[in-house]
Amino acid sequence: MMDNTAGIKERRSYMLRAVVLFAMYFFSCMLITTSGIYYVLYSNRAEAIDQIKENSLAQIKSFKVKVQIIFGSVKSDLLFLPELYEMLEYRDISNGKDENLLEKEFFEFLRDKKIYDQISYVDKSGMELINIKYNNSKSDIGIHNKLRDISDSVLFKKTISNTNDEISISPLSLAVDEGTVEIPQKPIINFGIPVLGNNNELKGAITLDYLAVNLIKNIKELNSLFRGDYYLVNQDGYWLSHVDPDKEWGFIYSDREGMKFSSEYPDLWQKIINNNYVQEDINNYIISAARLNPFEGFNENSNLPLWNLVHIVDLTELGLSRDDFNMLLIKYTLMTSIFIFVIALLLTKSTIQRNQYLAELKHSALYDSLTGLPNRKLLFERITQTIKDSHRYNYNYGLLFIDLDEFKNVNDAMGHKAGDELLQLVAQRLLRSIRASDTVARVGGDEFVIIVSHFKDTKICSDIANTILSEMQIVFNLKGGDAHIGASIGVLACESKTRNNVDDLLHIADNLMYEVKKSGKNSIKYSNIIFDNNA
């Protein structure tokens, strides 16, 4: 029953060691692997996001240059128009002939450029004298009943108040006809430049309406060429171009008044209006923005219209959101966990086998392979330690040297297997004859040594010797028959003051055993306590 209980405990201990070892390998490998996966995924995501940011800024800067080129050409056109020969003739002496020539020149100008909606010449009172409109490659020369009085317009007032060749510019808006937004919508920028006489006296003004529909179209085309969506926002935060047309022109349509970029991203808007370039990560969106100053250099007026080009990239659509990152991390971690589970099992098995091998190797170096008792090497170590402990704690110890009687006869008569079986049974009887603190070792074929440790009364040595002697005289039931043996025992008791070395002590005990052999065997020879007079 005790052996079965011990076996169960041993198996439980083995399983516990295996589980702990497996857990150590598994979780260590999982930690290292997960950290590696996290680093790779994080690095790849960060690299991809950095590339998106870099490309976004590059595209925005490229478009900014394109806008500056476009309106640089517009500026050149505006400076050119007042210097037309026909314009110079008509401004001084207005007549029908010069008017017709100027109208034709304006028509040719619109037809060649194809980027302007209409051009007008206005006298200094604000009344249009000439108005040429361009529509689908056709031009209608304005007649007097279509000419307008624009004296109350802000653009006209700014233009006639300018000096020299300063240009007035209106904000980008939608064309309006008699108070109603034209359908289809027509994004327009109005320009005005004064017309001066030879003595720099004011003669009137030229107004030019730029068709911004192509500009808006170019922005929308960016959406099909590059990742993300591009938007144009005016200086007041309203959408001028949006992927959802119903959000555009909130300052014109009353039902869209609250649809503003500045309302959707108030914190970001504060950064945009204070910086030329801004780039932020907001809720899985990369938002890049650049201030556009398309009319830079037109004149000294610091209140020229400003725009902001905004590029928004949805990381979710590209599989680069934080949720996507977490899902990939979980996916790859689960995939590798199966592999790591197998590796941890193999490592656990290998480690246990190696530990068992080392334990067996150590055991074979210190224990007798037949009886399982300590061998001579371990016996010497334990006697040495016993001597040290005896000196330190002041207790006595003893050595019993045992040689089996009639063992050779059993070995010869019944064979070596029977002899081995007998030695195993002898070992069991010796173990049950001593205390738990004592040691039994096999030092030869049929020779055994017992260390009796830690006692005050030397009588314990003789008691153990007598018990062993009685045990050896009991018949041994072997598989091949019964065996009768005895034992010759030399008993050496040592006080704590004893300083002899291990070899000396064993030699004395061995001699005591041989004295028993010579005197008739199956007995005990007991020595007096040994003192080292040189101690």
Short mmCIF file of C-alpha atoms in Angstrom, two decimals:
data_model
loop_
_atom_site.label_atom_id
_atom_site.label_comp_id
_atom_site.label_asym_id
_atom_site.label_seq_id
_atom_site.Cartn_x
_atom_site.Cartn_y
_atom_site.Cartn_z
CA MET A 1 0.00 0.00 0.00
CA MET A 2 2.88 2.34 0.89
CA ASP A 3 4.68 1.50 -2.37
CA ASN A 4 1.49 2.26 -4.33
CA THR A 5 1.05 5.58 -2.52
CA ALA A 6 4.69 6.47 -3.15
CA GLY A 7 4.23 5.61 -6.82
CA ILE A 8 1.18 7.86 -7.08
CA LYS A 9 3.07 10.71 -5.43
CA GLU A 10 6.00 10.18 -7.77
CA ARG A 11 3.74 10.26 -10.82
CA ARG A 12 2.01 13.41 -9.57
CA SER A 13 5.37 15.04 -8.97
CA TYR A 14 6.49 14.02 -12.45
CA MET A 15 3.33 15.45 -14.01
CA LEU A 16 3.66 18.68 -12.04
CA ARG A 17 7.28 19.11 -13.16
CA ALA A 18 6.24 18.40 -16.75
CA VAL A 19 3.38 20.92 -16.62
CA VAL A 20 5.57 23.62 -15.06
CA LEU A 21 8.31 22.98 -17.60
CA PHE A 22 5.85 23.02 -20.52
CA ALA A 23 4.25 26.26 -19.25
CA MET A 24 7.68 27.84 -18.94
CA TYR A 25 8.67 26.88 -22.50
CA PHE A 26 5.28 27.69 -24.03
CA PHE A 27 4.77 31.11 -22.47
CA SER A 28 8.41 32.10 -22.93
CA CYS A 29 8.24 31.21 -26.62
CA MET A 30 4.84 32.88 -26.97
CA LEU A 31 6.18 36.06 -25.36
CA ILE A 32 9.21 36.14 -27.66
CA THR A 33 7.18 35.22 -30.77
CA THR A 34 4.35 37.64 -30.03
CA SER A 35 6.85 40.41 -29.39
CA GLY A 36 8.51 39.60 -32.72
CA ILE A 37 5.18 39.53 -34.57
CA TYR A 38 4.14 42.79 -32.90
CA TYR A 39 7.43 44.44 -33.88
CA VAL A 40 7.20 43.29 -37.52
CA LEU A 41 3.53 44.27 -37.89
CA TYR A 42 4.06 47.56 -36.11
CA SER A 43 7.12 48.37 -38.23
CA ASN A 44 5.32 47.46 -41.47
CA ARG A 45 2.26 49.52 -40.49
CA ALA A 46 4.39 52.46 -39.42
CA GLU A 47 6.39 52.26 -42.66
CA ALA A 48 3.20 52.13 -44.74
CA ILE A 49 1.69 55.08 -42.86
CA ASP A 50 4.91 57.09 -43.21
CA GLN A 51 4.86 56.38 -46.94
CA ILE A 52 1.23 57.54 -47.14
CA LYS A 53 2.12 60.73 -45.30
CA GLU A 54 5.13 61.36 -47.50
CA ASN A 55 3.16 60.77 -50.70
CA SER A 56 0.28 62.91 -49.46
CA LEU A 57 2.49 65.90 -48.77
CA ALA A 58 4.29 65.43 -52.09
CA GLN A 59 1.00 65.37 -54.01
CA ILE A 60 -0.35 68.38 -52.14
CA LYS A 61 2.83 70.36 -52.79
CA SER A 62 2.72 69.36 -56.45
CA PHE A 63 -0.87 70.55 -56.75
CA LYS A 64 0.02 73.76 -54.95
CA VAL A 65 2.67 74.48 -57.57
CA LYS A 66 0.17 73.66 -60.32
CA VAL A 67 -2.34 76.15 -58.86
CA GLN A 68 0.31 78.85 -58.66
CA ILE A 69 1.20 78.24 -62.32
CA ILE A 70 -2.47 78.44 -63.35
CA PHE A 71 -3.08 81.75 -61.64
CA GLY A 72 0.30 83.09 -62.64
CA SER A 73 -1.01 82.74 -66.21
CA VAL A 74 -4.26 84.46 -65.21
CA LYS A 75 -2.25 87.36 -63.79
CA SER A 76 -0.36 87.66 -67.07
CA ASP A 77 -3.67 87.73 -68.97
CA LEU A 78 -5.04 90.46 -66.72
CA LEU A 79 -1.96 92.61 -67.16
CA PHE A 80 -2.09 92.04 -70.93
CA LEU A 81 -5.73 92.96 -71.56
CA PRO A 82 -5.55 96.73 -70.74
CA GLU A 83 -2.60 97.01 -73.12
CA LEU A 84 -4.44 95.63 -76.15
CA TYR A 85 -4.15 97.98 -79.12
CA GLU A 86 -7.93 97.92 -79.55
CA MET A 87 -8.34 98.68 -75.83
CA LEU A 88 -5.99 101.64 -76.06
CA GLU A 89 -7.93 102.99 -79.04
CA TYR A 90 -11.35 102.51 -77.52
CA ARG A 91 -10.57 103.97 -74.10
CA ASP A 92 -9.69 107.39 -75.45
CA ILE A 93 -12.20 107.81 -78.29
CA SER A 94 -15.24 105.53 -78.00
CA ASN A 95 -16.75 104.71 -81.36
CA GLY A 96 -18.62 101.86 -82.93
CA LYS A 97 -15.72 100.72 -85.08
CA ASP A 98 -13.25 100.43 -82.21
CA GLU A 99 -15.96 98.84 -80.08
CA ASN A 100 -16.50 96.10 -82.67
CA LEU A 101 -12.78 95.50 -82.99
CA LEU A 102 -12.40 95.25 -79.21
CA GLU A 103 -15.38 92.88 -78.95
CA LYS A 104 -13.80 90.63 -81.58
CA GLU A 105 -10.47 90.73 -79.76
CA PHE A 106 -12.17 89.78 -76.49
CA PHE A 107 -13.95 86.95 -78.30
CA GLU A 108 -10.68 85.61 -79.74
CA PHE A 109 -9.12 85.86 -76.30
CA LEU A 110 -11.91 83.79 -74.66
CA ARG A 111 -11.93 81.26 -77.49
CA ASP A 112 -8.16 80.73 -77.30
CA LYS A 113 -7.95 80.51 -73.52
CA LYS A 114 -11.13 78.45 -72.88
CA ILE A 115 -10.73 79.04 -69.12
CA TYR A 116 -12.79 82.21 -68.72
CA ASP A 117 -16.58 82.62 -68.63
CA GLN A 118 -16.86 86.26 -69.66
CA ILE A 119 -14.92 89.49 -70.03
CA SER A 120 -16.27 93.01 -69.63
CA TYR A 121 -15.09 96.54 -70.07
CA VAL A 122 -16.73 98.89 -67.56
CA ASP A 123 -16.56 102.65 -67.53
CA LYS A 124 -15.56 104.48 -64.36
CA SER A 125 -19.22 104.89 -63.36
CA GLY A 126 -19.73 101.14 -63.22
CA MET A 127 -21.66 100.66 -66.45
CA GLU A 128 -20.59 97.85 -68.75
CA LEU A 129 -19.70 99.05 -72.23
CA ILE A 130 -18.68 95.67 -73.61
CA ASN A 131 -19.58 92.18 -72.33
CA ILE A 132 -18.44 89.04 -74.12
CA LYS A 133 -19.58 85.64 -72.77
CA TYR A 134 -18.07 82.28 -73.73
CA ASN A 135 -20.23 79.14 -73.73
CA ASN A 136 -19.34 75.76 -75.26
CA SER A 137 -17.01 77.26 -77.87
CA LYS A 138 -19.68 79.79 -78.90
CA SER A 139 -19.65 83.44 -78.05
CA ASP A 140 -22.46 85.95 -77.90
CA ILE A 141 -21.36 89.51 -78.26
CA GLY A 142 -23.17 91.51 -75.61
CA ILE A 143 -25.77 93.95 -76.76
CA HIS A 144 -26.76 97.07 -74.90
CA ASN A 145 -29.84 95.63 -73.23
CA LYS A 146 -27.69 92.87 -71.66
CA LEU A 147 -25.09 95.21 -70.31
CA ARG A 148 -25.07 95.59 -66.53
CA ASP A 149 -24.56 98.31 -64.03
CA ILE A 150 -22.04 96.87 -61.54
CA SER A 151 -21.28 100.08 -59.70
CA ASP A 152 -22.52 98.57 -56.45
CA SER A 153 -20.39 95.42 -56.70
CA VAL A 154 -17.57 95.02 -54.19
CA LEU A 155 -15.18 93.92 -56.92
CA PHE A 156 -15.78 97.08 -59.00
CA LYS A 157 -15.32 99.36 -56.01
CA LYS A 158 -12.03 97.69 -55.13
CA THR A 159 -10.86 97.79 -58.74
CA ILE A 160 -11.41 101.52 -59.37
CA SER A 161 -9.79 102.32 -56.05
CA ASN A 162 -6.62 100.49 -57.09
CA THR A 163 -3.66 102.27 -58.53
CA ASN A 164 -1.51 101.25 -61.46
CA ASP A 165 -1.92 97.56 -62.30
CA GLU A 166 -3.20 96.21 -58.97
CA ILE A 167 -5.68 93.36 -59.44
CA SER A 168 -8.87 92.86 -57.43
CA ILE A 169 -9.98 89.28 -56.72
CA SER A 170 -13.26 87.87 -55.45
CA PRO A 171 -13.56 84.69 -53.40
CA LEU A 172 -14.25 81.44 -55.27
CA SER A 173 -18.05 81.15 -55.46
CA LEU A 174 -20.86 80.02 -57.77
CA ALA A 175 -22.08 82.08 -60.70
CA VAL A 176 -25.40 83.81 -60.01
CA ASP A 177 -27.90 84.98 -62.63
CA GLU A 178 -30.46 87.51 -61.43
CA GLY A 179 -30.00 86.47 -57.81
CA THR A 180 -30.24 82.72 -58.48
CA VAL A 181 -27.39 80.19 -58.61
CA GLU A 182 -26.90 79.04 -62.18
CA ILE A 183 -27.70 75.40 -62.97
CA PRO A 184 -25.55 73.52 -63.63
CA GLN A 185 -23.31 75.03 -60.97
CA LYS A 186 -20.51 77.17 -62.30
CA PRO A 187 -17.63 77.90 -59.89
CA ILE A 188 -16.32 81.39 -60.68
CA ILE A 189 -13.52 83.72 -59.55
CA ASN A 190 -13.99 87.36 -60.56
CA PHE A 191 -10.95 89.48 -61.36
CA GLY A 192 -10.80 93.21 -61.96
CA ILE A 193 -8.03 95.52 -63.16
CA PRO A 194 -8.31 99.31 -63.71
CA VAL A 195 -7.93 100.85 -67.17
CA LEU A 196 -5.90 104.06 -67.05
CA GLY A 197 -5.37 106.81 -69.59
CA ASN A 198 -2.11 108.26 -70.81
CA ASN A 199 -1.93 110.54 -67.81
CA ASN A 200 -2.88 107.71 -65.43
CA GLU A 201 -6.38 109.07 -65.15
CA LEU A 202 -9.08 106.38 -64.50
CA LYS A 203 -10.95 105.42 -67.63
CA GLY A 204 -12.75 102.32 -66.36
CA ALA A 205 -12.02 98.68 -65.55
CA ILE A 206 -11.76 95.25 -67.13
CA THR A 207 -13.46 92.38 -65.32
CA LEU A 208 -12.61 88.78 -66.10
CA ASP A 209 -14.55 85.76 -64.77
CA TYR A 210 -12.33 82.69 -64.37
CA LEU A 211 -14.05 79.30 -64.81
CA ALA A 212 -12.90 77.39 -61.73
CA VAL A 213 -14.80 74.27 -62.79
CA ASN A 214 -11.60 72.83 -64.27
CA LEU A 215 -9.75 73.52 -61.05
CA ILE A 216 -12.42 71.68 -59.06
CA LYS A 217 -12.38 68.90 -61.65
CA ASN A 218 -8.62 68.51 -61.25
CA ILE A 219 -9.05 68.10 -57.49
CA LYS A 220 -11.71 65.43 -57.93
CA GLU A 221 -9.48 63.61 -60.44
CA LEU A 222 -6.84 63.27 -57.74
CA ASN A 223 -9.25 60.92 -55.94
CA SER A 224 -9.06 58.42 -58.80
CA LEU A 225 -5.29 58.72 -59.19
CA PHE A 226 -4.18 58.45 -55.58
CA ARG A 227 -5.24 56.86 -52.34
CA GLY A 228 -7.67 58.79 -50.20
CA ASP A 229 -9.93 61.76 -50.94
CA TYR A 230 -8.95 65.34 -51.74
CA TYR A 231 -10.97 68.35 -50.65
CA LEU A 232 -10.78 72.09 -51.19
CA VAL A 233 -11.72 74.29 -48.24
CA ASN A 234 -11.93 78.09 -48.25
CA GLN A 235 -10.45 80.37 -45.61
CA ASP A 236 -13.71 80.32 -43.63
CA GLY A 237 -13.72 76.54 -43.34
CA TYR A 238 -16.42 75.79 -45.94
CA TRP A 239 -16.13 72.90 -48.38
CA LEU A 240 -15.53 74.11 -51.94
CA SER A 241 -14.93 70.59 -53.23
CA HIS A 242 -16.11 67.43 -51.47
CA VAL A 243 -16.69 63.78 -52.45
CA ASP A 244 -20.27 64.42 -51.34
CA PRO A 245 -21.55 67.37 -53.43
CA ASP A 246 -24.34 68.01 -50.91
CA LYS A 247 -21.75 69.35 -48.48
CA GLU A 248 -20.26 71.89 -50.87
CA TRP A 249 -20.86 75.66 -50.89
CA GLY A 250 -22.32 75.87 -47.40
CA PHE A 251 -21.94 79.68 -47.42
CA ILE A 252 -24.30 79.89 -50.43
CA TYR A 253 -27.01 77.37 -49.57
CA SER A 254 -28.78 78.10 -46.29
CA ASP A 255 -29.56 74.42 -45.61
CA ARG A 256 -25.82 73.61 -45.71
CA GLU A 257 -24.62 76.43 -43.53
CA GLY A 258 -23.36 74.10 -40.79
CA MET A 259 -21.54 71.78 -43.20
CA LYS A 260 -18.00 72.99 -42.68
CA PHE A 261 -14.63 71.34 -42.40
CA SER A 262 -13.92 73.60 -39.46
CA SER A 263 -17.00 72.21 -37.68
CA GLU A 264 -16.05 68.56 -38.26
CA TYR A 265 -12.41 69.04 -37.20
CA PRO A 266 -12.30 72.12 -34.94
CA ASP A 267 -8.96 71.31 -33.28
CA LEU A 268 -7.31 70.46 -36.57
CA TRP A 269 -8.73 73.60 -38.16
CA GLN A 270 -6.95 75.77 -35.58
CA LYS A 271 -3.66 74.18 -36.60
CA ILE A 272 -4.41 74.56 -40.32
CA ILE A 273 -5.11 78.28 -40.14
CA ASN A 274 -1.86 78.83 -38.24
CA ASN A 275 0.46 76.65 -40.35
CA ASN A 276 1.33 76.20 -44.00
CA TYR A 277 1.36 72.39 -43.68
CA VAL A 278 -0.40 70.16 -41.16
CA GLN A 279 -0.52 66.38 -40.88
CA GLU A 280 -2.42 64.48 -38.18
CA ASP A 281 -3.57 60.94 -37.30
CA ILE A 282 -7.20 61.21 -36.21
CA ASN A 283 -9.39 58.15 -35.52
CA ASN A 284 -7.75 55.91 -38.15
CA TYR A 285 -7.56 58.75 -40.66
CA ILE A 286 -4.40 60.41 -41.97
CA ILE A 287 -5.32 64.03 -42.65
CA SER A 288 -2.86 66.25 -44.52
CA ALA A 289 -3.55 69.89 -45.29
CA ALA A 290 -1.69 72.66 -47.07
CA ARG A 291 -2.52 76.32 -47.32
CA LEU A 292 -2.95 77.46 -50.94
CA ASN A 293 -2.22 81.08 -51.74
CA PRO A 294 -2.97 81.04 -55.47
CA PHE A 295 -2.84 84.82 -55.82
CA GLU A 296 0.49 85.37 -54.12
CA GLY A 297 2.29 88.21 -55.91
CA PHE A 298 -0.84 89.64 -57.55
CA ASN A 299 -0.54 92.84 -55.52
CA GLU A 300 0.32 94.14 -52.08
CA ASN A 301 -3.15 93.41 -50.68
CA SER A 302 -2.75 91.00 -47.75
CA ASN A 303 -6.46 90.09 -47.72
CA LEU A 304 -6.40 87.99 -50.86
CA PRO A 305 -8.52 84.80 -50.83
CA LEU A 306 -6.84 81.73 -49.36
CA TRP A 307 -7.71 78.05 -49.80
CA ASN A 308 -6.74 74.87 -48.07
CA LEU A 309 -6.16 71.62 -49.92
CA VAL A 310 -7.02 68.70 -47.62
CA HIS A 311 -6.17 65.05 -48.21
CA ILE A 312 -7.90 62.43 -46.04
CA VAL A 313 -6.81 58.78 -46.15
CA ASP A 314 -9.01 56.18 -44.43
CA LEU A 315 -6.62 53.62 -42.93
CA THR A 316 -9.50 51.15 -42.54
CA GLU A 317 -9.95 50.98 -46.31
CA LEU A 318 -6.25 50.16 -46.67
CA GLY A 319 -6.25 47.56 -43.92
CA LEU A 320 -4.00 49.75 -41.76
CA SER A 321 -6.35 50.74 -38.93
CA ARG A 322 -5.58 49.91 -35.33
CA ASP A 323 -8.37 47.30 -35.39
CA ASP A 324 -6.80 45.73 -38.49
CA PHE A 325 -3.44 45.73 -36.72
CA ASN A 326 -4.91 44.06 -33.63
CA MET A 327 -6.71 41.45 -35.74
CA LEU A 328 -3.52 40.59 -37.62
CA LEU A 329 -1.62 40.35 -34.36
CA ILE A 330 -4.22 37.97 -32.94
CA LYS A 331 -4.37 35.97 -36.19
CA TYR A 332 -0.63 35.43 -36.49
CA THR A 333 -0.26 34.82 -32.76
CA LEU A 334 -2.92 32.09 -32.88
CA MET A 335 -1.33 30.57 -35.97
CA THR A 336 2.11 30.45 -34.38
CA SER A 337 0.73 29.26 -31.03
CA ILE A 338 -0.01 25.84 -32.58
CA PHE A 339 3.57 25.56 -33.77
CA ILE A 340 4.88 26.82 -30.42
CA PHE A 341 2.65 24.33 -28.59
CA VAL A 342 4.30 21.46 -30.49
CA ILE A 343 7.77 22.92 -29.97
CA ALA A 344 7.10 23.37 -26.23
CA LEU A 345 5.96 19.74 -25.99
CA LEU A 346 9.11 18.53 -27.76
CA LEU A 347 11.32 20.74 -25.60
CA THR A 348 9.57 19.54 -22.46
CA LYS A 349 9.98 15.91 -23.47
CA SER A 350 13.61 16.45 -24.42
CA THR A 351 14.39 18.29 -21.17
CA ILE A 352 12.70 15.66 -19.02
CA GLN A 353 14.52 12.88 -20.85
CA ARG A 354 17.81 14.75 -20.48
CA ASN A 355 17.18 15.37 -16.77
CA GLN A 356 16.28 11.72 -16.31
CA TYR A 357 19.43 10.69 -18.14
CA LEU A 358 21.56 13.02 -16.00
CA ALA A 359 19.81 11.80 -12.85
CA GLU A 360 20.42 8.20 -13.89
CA LEU A 361 24.01 9.01 -14.75
CA LYS A 362 24.51 10.67 -11.39
CA HIS A 363 22.74 7.82 -9.65
CA SER A 364 24.89 5.21 -11.41
CA ALA A 365 28.00 7.14 -10.33
CA LEU A 366 26.96 7.14 -6.68
CA TYR A 367 24.75 4.06 -6.27
CA ASP A 368 25.15 0.36 -6.76
CA SER A 369 23.28 -0.78 -9.87
CA LEU A 370 22.21 -4.12 -8.37
CA THR A 371 20.98 -3.18 -4.91
CA GLY A 372 20.35 0.54 -5.33
CA LEU A 373 22.46 1.22 -2.26
CA PRO A 374 25.13 3.96 -2.14
CA ASN A 375 28.47 2.80 -3.57
CA ARG A 376 31.98 3.31 -2.19
CA LYS A 377 32.29 6.86 -3.61
CA LEU A 378 29.09 8.10 -2.00
CA LEU A 379 29.99 6.26 1.20
CA PHE A 380 33.27 8.20 1.44
CA GLU A 381 31.42 11.50 0.90
CA ARG A 382 28.88 10.74 3.61
CA ILE A 383 31.49 9.54 6.11
CA THR A 384 33.48 12.75 5.49
CA GLN A 385 30.35 14.83 6.08
CA THR A 386 29.48 12.78 9.18
CA ILE A 387 32.94 13.47 10.66
CA LYS A 388 32.52 17.23 10.00
CA ASP A 389 29.03 17.30 11.53
CA SER A 390 30.28 15.30 14.52
CA HIS A 391 32.94 17.90 15.25
CA ARG A 392 30.56 20.82 14.78
CA TYR A 393 27.54 19.50 16.72
CA ASN A 394 29.42 17.29 19.22
CA TYR A 395 27.80 13.92 18.64
CA ASN A 396 29.12 10.39 18.23
CA TYR A 397 28.92 8.17 15.16
CA GLY A 398 29.78 4.60 14.23
CA LEU A 399 30.76 2.36 11.33
CA LEU A 400 29.59 -1.23 10.79
CA PHE A 401 31.59 -3.31 8.33
CA ILE A 402 29.54 -6.36 7.23
CA ASP A 403 30.65 -9.38 5.20
CA LEU A 404 28.15 -12.11 4.33
CA ASP A 405 28.96 -15.66 5.45
CA GLU A 406 28.38 -18.60 3.05
CA PHE A 407 27.53 -16.27 0.16
CA LYS A 408 30.06 -17.88 -2.14
CA ASN A 409 28.49 -21.30 -1.57
CA VAL A 410 25.05 -19.98 -2.56
CA ASN A 411 26.52 -18.31 -5.64
CA ASP A 412 28.35 -21.46 -6.70
CA ALA A 413 25.48 -23.86 -5.97
CA MET A 414 22.54 -21.83 -7.33
CA GLY A 415 24.21 -19.53 -9.88
CA HIS A 416 24.97 -15.85 -10.23
CA LYS A 417 21.31 -14.85 -10.74
CA ALA A 418 20.46 -16.41 -7.40
CA GLY A 419 23.47 -14.59 -5.89
CA ASP A 420 22.23 -11.30 -7.26
CA GLU A 421 18.73 -11.98 -5.97
CA LEU A 422 20.18 -12.77 -2.54
CA LEU A 423 22.18 -9.51 -2.45
CA GLN A 424 19.02 -7.55 -3.26
CA LEU A 425 17.12 -9.23 -0.40
CA VAL A 426 20.07 -8.65 1.95
CA ALA A 427 19.99 -4.93 1.04
CA GLN A 428 16.28 -4.74 1.92
CA ARG A 429 16.87 -6.38 5.33
CA LEU A 430 19.79 -4.07 6.08
CA LEU A 431 17.67 -1.03 5.27
CA ARG A 432 14.90 -2.09 7.62
CA SER A 433 17.45 -2.77 10.37
CA ILE A 434 18.73 0.80 10.60
CA ARG A 435 17.32 4.23 11.37
CA ALA A 436 16.22 6.69 8.73
CA SER A 437 19.26 8.88 9.47
CA ASP A 438 21.74 6.05 8.89
CA THR A 439 23.33 4.94 5.62
CA VAL A 440 23.86 1.47 4.13
CA ALA A 441 26.40 1.15 1.31
CA ARG A 442 27.65 -1.78 -0.77
CA VAL A 443 31.46 -1.61 -1.02
CA GLY A 444 32.27 -5.00 -2.53
CA GLY A 445 30.76 -8.27 -3.83
CA ASP A 446 29.16 -9.24 -0.51
CA GLU A 447 30.53 -6.46 1.70
CA PHE A 448 28.45 -3.66 3.14
CA VAL A 449 29.21 -0.66 5.38
CA ILE A 450 26.70 1.12 7.60
CA ILE A 451 27.14 4.65 8.93
CA VAL A 452 25.36 5.06 12.26
CA SER A 453 25.13 8.81 12.78
CA HIS A 454 24.25 11.13 15.60
CA PHE A 455 23.97 9.27 18.87
CA LYS A 456 24.99 9.79 22.48
CA ASP A 457 24.95 6.19 23.70
CA THR A 458 27.25 3.81 21.82
CA LYS A 459 24.86 0.98 22.65
CA ILE A 460 22.87 1.94 19.51
CA CYS A 461 25.69 0.53 17.34
CA SER A 462 25.57 -2.88 19.04
CA ASP A 463 21.76 -2.92 18.88
CA ILE A 464 21.79 -2.35 15.13
CA ALA A 465 24.53 -4.96 14.67
CA ASN A 466 22.54 -7.56 16.62
CA THR A 467 19.40 -6.77 14.59
CA ILE A 468 21.33 -7.30 11.36
CA LEU A 469 22.84 -10.50 12.61
CA SER A 470 19.36 -11.85 13.43
CA GLU A 471 18.02 -10.76 10.01
CA MET A 472 20.83 -12.51 8.15
CA GLN A 473 20.12 -15.80 9.97
CA ILE A 474 16.52 -15.90 8.70
CA VAL A 475 16.12 -18.12 5.63
CA PHE A 476 16.14 -16.31 2.27
CA ASN A 477 13.48 -17.63 -0.09
CA LEU A 478 14.97 -17.38 -3.57
CA LYS A 479 13.41 -18.34 -6.88
CA GLY A 480 15.83 -21.27 -7.15
CA GLY A 481 15.40 -22.44 -3.57
CA ASP A 482 16.12 -21.47 0.04
CA ALA A 483 19.42 -19.97 1.07
CA HIS A 484 21.02 -19.94 4.52
CA ILE A 485 23.72 -17.38 5.27
CA GLY A 486 25.08 -15.36 8.15
CA ALA A 487 27.15 -12.23 8.66
CA SER A 488 30.43 -11.19 10.18
CA ILE A 489 30.21 -7.65 11.53
CA GLY A 490 32.91 -5.26 12.70
CA VAL A 491 31.56 -2.38 14.78
CA LEU A 492 33.56 0.82 15.32
CA ALA A 493 32.15 3.56 17.56
CA CYS A 494 33.71 7.06 17.34
CA GLU A 495 33.42 10.03 19.61
CA SER A 496 33.06 13.57 18.34
CA LYS A 497 36.73 14.18 19.14
CA THR A 498 37.90 11.52 16.73
CA ARG A 499 40.12 13.04 14.01
CA ASN A 500 41.01 9.96 11.94
CA ASN A 501 40.42 10.12 8.20
CA VAL A 502 37.93 7.98 6.30
CA ASP A 503 40.44 5.40 5.08
CA ASP A 504 41.73 4.83 8.61
CA LEU A 505 38.26 4.38 10.05
CA LEU A 506 37.20 1.93 7.33
CA HIS A 507 40.45 0.01 7.71
CA ILE A 508 39.85 -0.40 11.44
CA ALA A 509 36.24 -1.53 10.93
CA ASP A 510 37.37 -3.91 8.20
CA ASN A 511 39.96 -5.47 10.53
CA LEU A 512 37.32 -5.91 13.20
CA MET A 513 35.16 -7.79 10.68
CA TYR A 514 38.08 -10.08 9.70
CA GLU A 515 38.68 -10.91 13.32
CA VAL A 516 35.11 -12.21 13.38
CA LYS A 517 35.77 -14.25 10.24
CA LYS A 518 38.84 -15.82 11.82
CA SER A 519 37.06 -16.60 15.06
CA GLY A 520 34.21 -18.57 13.49
CA LYS A 521 32.00 -16.10 11.58
CA ASN A 522 28.36 -15.08 12.17
CA SER A 523 29.24 -12.79 15.05
CA ILE A 524 30.09 -9.22 16.03
CA LYS A 525 33.42 -7.61 16.94
CA TYR A 526 33.01 -4.35 18.80
CA SER A 527 35.86 -1.86 19.38
CA ASN A 528 36.34 0.65 22.12
CA ILE A 529 35.81 4.35 21.27
CA ILE A 530 38.84 5.69 19.41
CA PHE A 531 40.60 8.86 20.44
CA ASP A 532 43.15 10.74 18.39
CA ASN A 533 45.77 11.73 20.95
CA ASN A 534 47.28 14.23 18.50
CA ALA A 535 44.03 16.17 18.17
#
